[in-house]
Amino acid sequence: MVLAYNDIMELLRVLSEDRNLRVTVTESGKGAMVAGGVAGIGGLVLGPIGLAIGGTVGGCLAAYMGQGNFKPLALVIMEDIKDEQRVQMVNAVRAIVDNIDAGDAMTLVAIVSSNEGLRNRVITEMVTFLSRQCNIYVNE
């Protein structure tokens, strides 16, 4: 039985919400630069102890600046990636779940969720596709 596009999209949404998968929104690089910059300035001003103090202050500052800059993966899949990429991702996942006899999305979700190996294969395929094809990096 061929699984419908919407059924597989629902499966991906549910799995990403269950695992609480999130996407970093380009703030990690800025945070690293802030933390490193403050640590460097601390080292120049106070020497080795300044490195430690600057690293701590810079890390805290970077964490504060990066607050709220993670989006749920389900939201990114539904809203941020192109339709063409979404179709390609569904086809990649379909290759894994195509032999499952599920009449609707809820049955498909129940079958995949109850089988840890299958669930991990689907999640791995989704995360790998997003990183390779869409340059989206998922925090697991």
Coordinates of C-alpha atoms in Angstrom, one line a residue:
M1 CA 0.0 0.0 0.0
V2 CA 1.3 3.4 -1.0
L3 CA 1.4 5.8 2.0
A4 CA 0.1 9.3 1.4
Y5 CA 2.3 12.4 1.5
N6 CA 0.2 13.9 4.4
D7 CA 0.5 10.6 6.4
I8 CA 4.3 10.7 6.2
M9 CA 4.4 14.4 7.1
E10 CA 2.2 13.7 10.1
L11 CA 4.6 10.9 11.1
L12 CA 7.6 13.3 10.8
R13 CA 5.8 16.0 12.8
V14 CA 4.9 13.6 15.6
L15 CA 8.3 12.0 15.9
S16 CA 10.1 15.4 15.9
E17 CA 7.7 16.6 18.7
D18 CA 8.1 13.4 20.7
R19 CA 11.9 13.7 20.6
N20 CA 11.7 17.5 21.2
L21 CA 14.0 18.0 18.2
R22 CA 15.0 21.7 17.7
V23 CA 16.9 23.6 15.1
T24 CA 19.6 26.2 15.9
V25 CA 18.8 29.5 14.3
T26 CA 22.3 30.8 13.3
E27 CA 23.1 32.1 16.7
S28 CA 25.6 29.5 17.7
G29 CA 28.4 31.1 15.6
K30 CA 27.7 34.5 17.1
G31 CA 27.6 33.0 20.6
A32 CA 31.0 31.4 20.1
M33 CA 32.5 34.6 18.8
V34 CA 31.1 36.6 21.8
A35 CA 32.4 34.0 24.3
G36 CA 35.8 33.8 22.7
G37 CA 36.0 37.6 22.3
V38 CA 35.2 38.3 25.9
A39 CA 37.6 35.5 27.1
G40 CA 40.3 37.1 24.9
I41 CA 39.8 40.5 26.3
G42 CA 39.8 39.1 29.8
G43 CA 43.1 37.4 29.1
L44 CA 44.6 40.6 27.7
V45 CA 43.5 42.6 30.7
L46 CA 44.1 40.2 33.6
G47 CA 46.2 37.4 32.2
P48 CA 45.4 33.8 32.8
I49 CA 42.8 34.5 35.5
G50 CA 41.2 36.9 33.1
L51 CA 40.8 34.1 30.5
A52 CA 38.9 32.1 33.0
I53 CA 36.7 35.1 34.1
G54 CA 36.3 36.3 30.6
G55 CA 35.3 32.8 29.4
T56 CA 32.7 32.5 32.1
V57 CA 31.3 35.9 31.5
G58 CA 31.4 35.4 27.7
G59 CA 29.7 32.1 28.0
C60 CA 26.9 33.5 30.1
L61 CA 26.5 36.4 27.8
A62 CA 26.4 34.2 24.7
A63 CA 23.8 31.9 26.4
Y64 CA 21.7 34.9 27.3
M65 CA 21.9 36.3 23.7
G66 CA 21.0 32.9 22.2
Q67 CA 17.9 32.4 24.4
G68 CA 14.9 31.6 22.3
N69 CA 16.8 31.1 19.1
F70 CA 15.9 27.5 18.7
K71 CA 12.8 26.5 16.7
P72 CA 10.9 23.2 17.0
L73 CA 11.8 21.0 14.1
A74 CA 8.2 20.3 13.3
L75 CA 7.7 24.0 12.7
V76 CA 10.7 24.2 10.5
I77 CA 9.5 21.3 8.4
M78 CA 6.0 22.7 8.0
E79 CA 6.9 26.3 7.4
D80 CA 10.6 27.0 6.6
I81 CA 11.7 24.5 4.0
K82 CA 10.7 24.6 0.4
D83 CA 7.9 22.4 -0.9
E84 CA 10.3 20.7 -3.2
Q85 CA 12.6 19.8 -0.3
R86 CA 9.6 18.6 1.7
V87 CA 8.6 16.3 -1.1
Q88 CA 12.1 14.9 -1.4
M89 CA 12.3 14.3 2.4
V90 CA 8.9 12.5 2.4
N91 CA 10.2 10.3 -0.5
A92 CA 13.4 9.5 1.4
V93 CA 11.3 8.5 4.5
R94 CA 8.8 6.7 2.3
A95 CA 11.6 4.3 1.2
I96 CA 11.9 3.2 4.9
V97 CA 8.2 2.9 5.7
D98 CA 6.8 1.9 2.4
N99 CA 6.3 -1.8 3.3
I100 CA 4.2 -0.9 6.4
D101 CA 0.5 -1.7 5.9
A102 CA -1.1 1.4 7.5
G103 CA -4.4 2.9 6.3
D104 CA -3.9 6.3 7.8
A105 CA -1.5 8.6 9.6
M106 CA -2.5 7.6 13.1
T107 CA -1.9 3.9 12.3
L108 CA 1.5 4.7 10.7
V109 CA 2.5 6.8 13.7
A110 CA 1.5 4.0 16.1
I111 CA 3.4 1.4 14.2
V112 CA 6.6 3.4 13.8
S113 CA 6.5 4.8 17.4
S114 CA 6.2 1.3 18.9
N115 CA 9.2 0.0 17.0
E116 CA 12.4 1.6 18.3
G117 CA 14.6 0.5 15.5
L118 CA 12.2 1.8 12.8
R119 CA 11.6 5.0 14.7
N120 CA 15.3 5.7 14.9
R121 CA 15.8 4.9 11.2
V122 CA 13.1 7.4 10.3
I123 CA 14.5 10.1 12.6
T124 CA 18.0 9.5 11.3
E125 CA 16.9 9.8 7.7
M126 CA 15.0 13.0 8.4
V127 CA 17.9 14.6 10.3
T128 CA 20.4 13.5 7.7
F129 CA 18.3 14.8 4.8
L130 CA 17.8 18.1 6.5
S131 CA 21.5 18.6 7.2
R132 CA 22.7 17.5 3.8
Q133 CA 20.0 18.9 1.5
C134 CA 18.7 21.9 3.4
N135 CA 21.7 22.9 5.6
I136 CA 19.5 22.7 8.7
Y137 CA 21.2 21.3 11.8
V138 CA 19.1 19.6 14.4
N139 CA 19.9 19.5 18.1
E140 CA 18.9 16.0 19.3

